[in-house]
mmCIF file of C-alpha atoms in Angstrom:
data_model
loop_
_atom_site.group_PDB
_atom_site.id
_atom_site.type_symbol
_atom_site.label_atom_id
_atom_site.label_comp_id
_atom_site.label_asym_id
_atom_site.label_seq_id
_atom_site.Cartn_x
_atom_site.Cartn_y
_atom_site.Cartn_z
ATOM 1 C CA MET A 1 -18.519 -17.371 58.179
ATOM 2 C CA ALA A 2 -15.103 -17.617 59.826
ATOM 3 C CA THR A 3 -13.638 -18.812 56.518
ATOM 4 C CA LEU A 4 -15.067 -15.792 54.707
ATOM 5 C CA LEU A 5 -13.683 -13.430 57.318
ATOM 6 C CA SER A 6 -10.218 -14.992 57.214
ATOM 7 C CA ALA A 7 -10.181 -14.865 53.390
ATOM 8 C CA ARG A 8 -11.193 -11.215 53.530
ATOM 9 C CA GLY A 9 -8.417 -10.505 56.014
ATOM 10 C CA ARG A 10 -5.860 -12.208 53.735
ATOM 11 C CA ARG A 11 -6.997 -10.139 50.746
ATOM 12 C CA GLN A 12 -6.720 -6.923 52.747
ATOM 13 C CA ALA A 13 -3.250 -7.922 53.914
ATOM 14 C CA GLU A 14 -2.217 -8.656 50.313
ATOM 15 C CA ALA A 15 -3.596 -5.273 49.243
ATOM 16 C CA ARG A 16 -1.296 -3.666 51.761
ATOM 17 C CA SER A 17 1.740 -5.884 51.197
ATOM 18 C CA ALA A 18 4.622 -3.797 52.453
ATOM 19 C CA HIS A 19 7.444 -2.740 50.183
ATOM 20 C CA PRO A 20 10.677 -1.030 51.188
ATOM 21 C CA GLY A 21 10.288 2.730 51.387
ATOM 22 C CA GLY A 22 6.779 2.802 52.828
ATOM 23 C CA GLU A 23 5.052 1.643 49.653
ATOM 24 C CA VAL A 24 2.231 -0.786 48.958
ATOM 25 C CA ARG A 25 1.256 -2.577 45.784
ATOM 26 C CA LEU A 26 -2.230 -1.787 44.545
ATOM 27 C CA ALA A 27 -4.220 -5.013 44.646
ATOM 28 C CA LEU A 28 -6.639 -5.667 41.813
ATOM 29 C CA PRO A 29 -9.933 -7.449 42.360
ATOM 30 C CA PRO A 30 -9.466 -11.211 41.769
ATOM 31 C CA ALA A 31 -11.993 -11.184 38.899
ATOM 32 C CA LEU A 32 -9.806 -8.724 36.941
ATOM 33 C CA PRO A 33 -6.515 -10.460 36.094
ATOM 34 C CA ALA A 34 -3.604 -8.279 34.989
ATOM 35 C CA THR A 35 -2.441 -10.468 32.107
ATOM 36 C CA LEU A 36 -0.297 -7.648 30.650
ATOM 37 C CA GLY A 37 1.439 -6.854 33.911
ATOM 38 C CA CYS A 38 0.480 -3.954 36.076
ATOM 39 C CA ASP A 39 1.814 -0.426 36.535
ATOM 40 C CA ALA A 40 0.013 2.662 37.808
ATOM 41 C CA VAL A 41 -0.117 6.329 36.858
ATOM 42 C CA GLY A 42 -0.863 8.761 39.640
ATOM 43 C CA VAL A 43 -2.008 12.353 39.660
ATOM 44 C CA PRO A 44 -2.674 14.740 42.524
ATOM 45 C CA ALA A 45 -6.224 14.400 43.826
ATOM 46 C CA ARG A 46 -7.206 17.821 42.429
ATOM 47 C CA TYR A 47 -7.169 16.257 38.922
ATOM 48 C CA GLY A 48 -8.901 13.013 39.863
ATOM 49 C CA PHE A 49 -12.571 13.721 39.166
ATOM 50 C CA ARG A 50 -11.801 15.565 35.931
ATOM 51 C CA LEU A 51 -9.784 12.646 34.566
ATOM 52 C CA LEU A 52 -12.291 10.040 35.688
ATOM 53 C CA SER A 53 -15.178 11.879 34.053
ATOM 54 C CA ARG A 54 -13.414 12.763 30.779
ATOM 55 C CA LEU A 55 -11.564 9.583 29.856
ATOM 56 C CA PRO A 56 -13.301 7.386 27.275
ATOM 57 C CA GLY A 57 -12.556 4.281 29.346
ATOM 58 C CA ASN A 58 -11.373 3.769 32.888
ATOM 59 C CA GLY A 59 -9.930 0.647 34.386
ATOM 60 C CA CYS A 60 -9.337 0.247 38.096
ATOM 61 C CA VAL A 61 -8.787 3.553 39.854
ATOM 62 C CA PHE A 62 -7.440 3.820 43.379
ATOM 63 C CA ALA A 63 -7.358 6.919 45.550
ATOM 64 C CA ASP A 64 -6.158 8.251 48.846
ATOM 65 C CA THR A 65 -6.448 11.772 50.227
ATOM 66 C CA GLU A 66 -3.593 13.109 48.095
ATOM 67 C CA TRP A 67 -3.339 10.977 44.915
ATOM 68 C CA TRP A 68 -5.471 9.070 42.425
ATOM 69 C CA TRP A 69 -3.935 6.069 40.621
ATOM 70 C CA TRP A 70 -4.989 4.522 37.285
ATOM 71 C CA ILE A 71 -3.958 0.954 36.483
ATOM 72 C CA VAL A 72 -2.198 0.648 33.106
ATOM 73 C CA PRO A 73 -0.422 -2.259 31.380
ATOM 74 C CA ALA A 74 3.203 -2.781 32.396
ATOM 75 C CA GLY A 75 5.626 -0.788 30.275
ATOM 76 C CA SER A 76 3.227 2.062 29.548
ATOM 77 C CA ASP A 77 6.108 4.412 30.229
ATOM 78 C CA ALA A 78 8.091 3.165 27.218
ATOM 79 C CA ASP A 79 9.002 6.125 25.019
ATOM 80 C CA LEU A 80 6.703 8.439 27.005
ATOM 81 C CA ARG A 81 7.611 11.218 29.378
ATOM 82 C CA TRP A 82 4.680 11.444 31.791
ATOM 83 C CA PRO A 83 4.366 15.147 32.686
ATOM 84 C CA LEU A 84 4.799 16.480 36.183
ATOM 85 C CA PRO A 85 3.042 16.418 38.532
ATOM 86 C CA SER A 86 1.964 12.923 37.422
ATOM 87 C CA CYS A 87 3.862 9.930 38.763
ATOM 88 C CA TYR A 88 4.523 6.587 37.072
ATOM 89 C CA ALA A 89 4.627 3.630 39.474
ATOM 90 C CA VAL A 90 6.259 0.446 38.158
ATOM 91 C CA ASP A 91 4.522 -2.730 39.374
ATOM 92 C CA ALA A 92 1.830 -0.461 40.904
ATOM 93 C CA TYR A 93 3.893 0.223 44.045
ATOM 94 C CA VAL A 94 2.628 3.520 45.458
ATOM 95 C CA PRO A 95 3.193 5.455 48.694
ATOM 96 C CA ASP A 96 1.360 3.837 51.582
ATOM 97 C CA ARG A 97 -1.369 6.386 52.247
ATOM 98 C CA ARG A 98 -4.047 3.693 52.413
ATOM 99 C CA PRO A 99 -5.167 3.827 48.757
ATOM 100 C CA ARG A 100 -8.493 2.163 48.102
ATOM 101 C CA LEU A 101 -10.312 1.055 44.972
ATOM 102 C CA ILE A 102 -12.803 3.789 44.037
ATOM 103 C CA HIS A 103 -13.659 2.759 40.474
ATOM 104 C CA ARG A 104 -14.098 -0.713 39.087
ATOM 105 C CA PRO A 105 -14.411 -1.072 35.297
ATOM 106 C CA GLY A 106 -17.530 -2.459 33.704
ATOM 107 C CA THR A 107 -15.359 -4.775 31.580
ATOM 108 C CA THR A 108 -13.139 -7.758 32.331
ATOM 109 C CA SER A 109 -9.959 -5.674 31.975
ATOM 110 C CA PRO A 110 -8.431 -3.747 34.888
ATOM 111 C CA TYR A 111 -6.613 -1.344 32.558
ATOM 112 C CA THR A 112 -7.137 2.256 31.567
ATOM 113 C CA PRO A 113 -5.840 2.799 28.016
ATOM 114 C CA PRO A 114 -2.515 4.604 28.579
ATOM 115 C CA ILE A 115 -2.446 6.875 25.508
ATOM 116 C CA PRO A 116 -5.785 8.634 26.207
ATOM 117 C CA LEU A 117 -4.747 8.901 29.879
ATOM 118 C CA TYR A 118 -1.394 10.391 28.873
ATOM 119 C CA LEU A 119 -2.972 12.910 26.497
ATOM 120 C CA MET A 120 -5.570 13.946 29.078
ATOM 121 C CA ILE A 121 -2.905 14.437 31.760
ATOM 122 C CA CYS A 122 -0.893 16.549 29.305
ATOM 123 C CA GLN A 123 -3.970 18.664 28.595
ATOM 124 C CA LEU A 124 -4.836 19.153 32.268
ATOM 125 C CA THR A 125 -1.272 20.071 33.220
ATOM 126 C CA GLY A 126 -0.651 22.323 30.196
ATOM 127 C CA VAL A 127 2.261 20.219 28.936
ATOM 128 C CA ALA A 128 2.694 19.372 25.256
ATOM 129 C CA PRO A 129 2.737 15.602 24.615
ATOM 130 C CA ALA A 130 6.248 14.307 23.936
ATOM 131 C CA TRP A 131 7.366 10.830 23.017
ATOM 132 C CA THR A 132 10.161 9.331 21.022
ATOM 133 C CA VAL A 133 10.346 6.481 18.592
ATOM 134 C CA PRO A 134 13.729 4.748 18.806
ATOM 135 C CA GLY A 135 15.639 4.541 15.541
ATOM 136 C CA VAL A 136 13.388 6.917 13.638
ATOM 137 C CA GLY A 137 14.699 10.277 12.529
ATOM 138 C CA THR A 138 13.704 13.024 10.174
ATOM 139 C CA ARG A 139 15.694 14.710 7.436
ATOM 140 C CA LEU A 140 15.033 18.213 6.278
#
């Protein structure tokens, strides 16, 4: 029993591993490895339930009183401009407001597909989707 309690304490400490600037790294459940790296996309809590219920697939979702965070593969900000008020967190370092895991996926992947998440955030915030493709231009 003592071993289980000490292991649990270590996991909680890892979940709250401090980062300069009052940030913590969101800790994924051990059974859900982040083989593609791990970033997070946050939205104010007022959008949380709507996104969670409307997305076709949700990975790990963390929440605190002010923000909800979706785990996405590393680099999901490449060529995308995530609309305000959303926030893109590289390496899943988020403000330390005691975020906790509120949704665990029913699959073996911790990720939410970033493109549907991006499009849904654009729709909820009233911002037109905008991304660029390097080296591709149009001629009229």
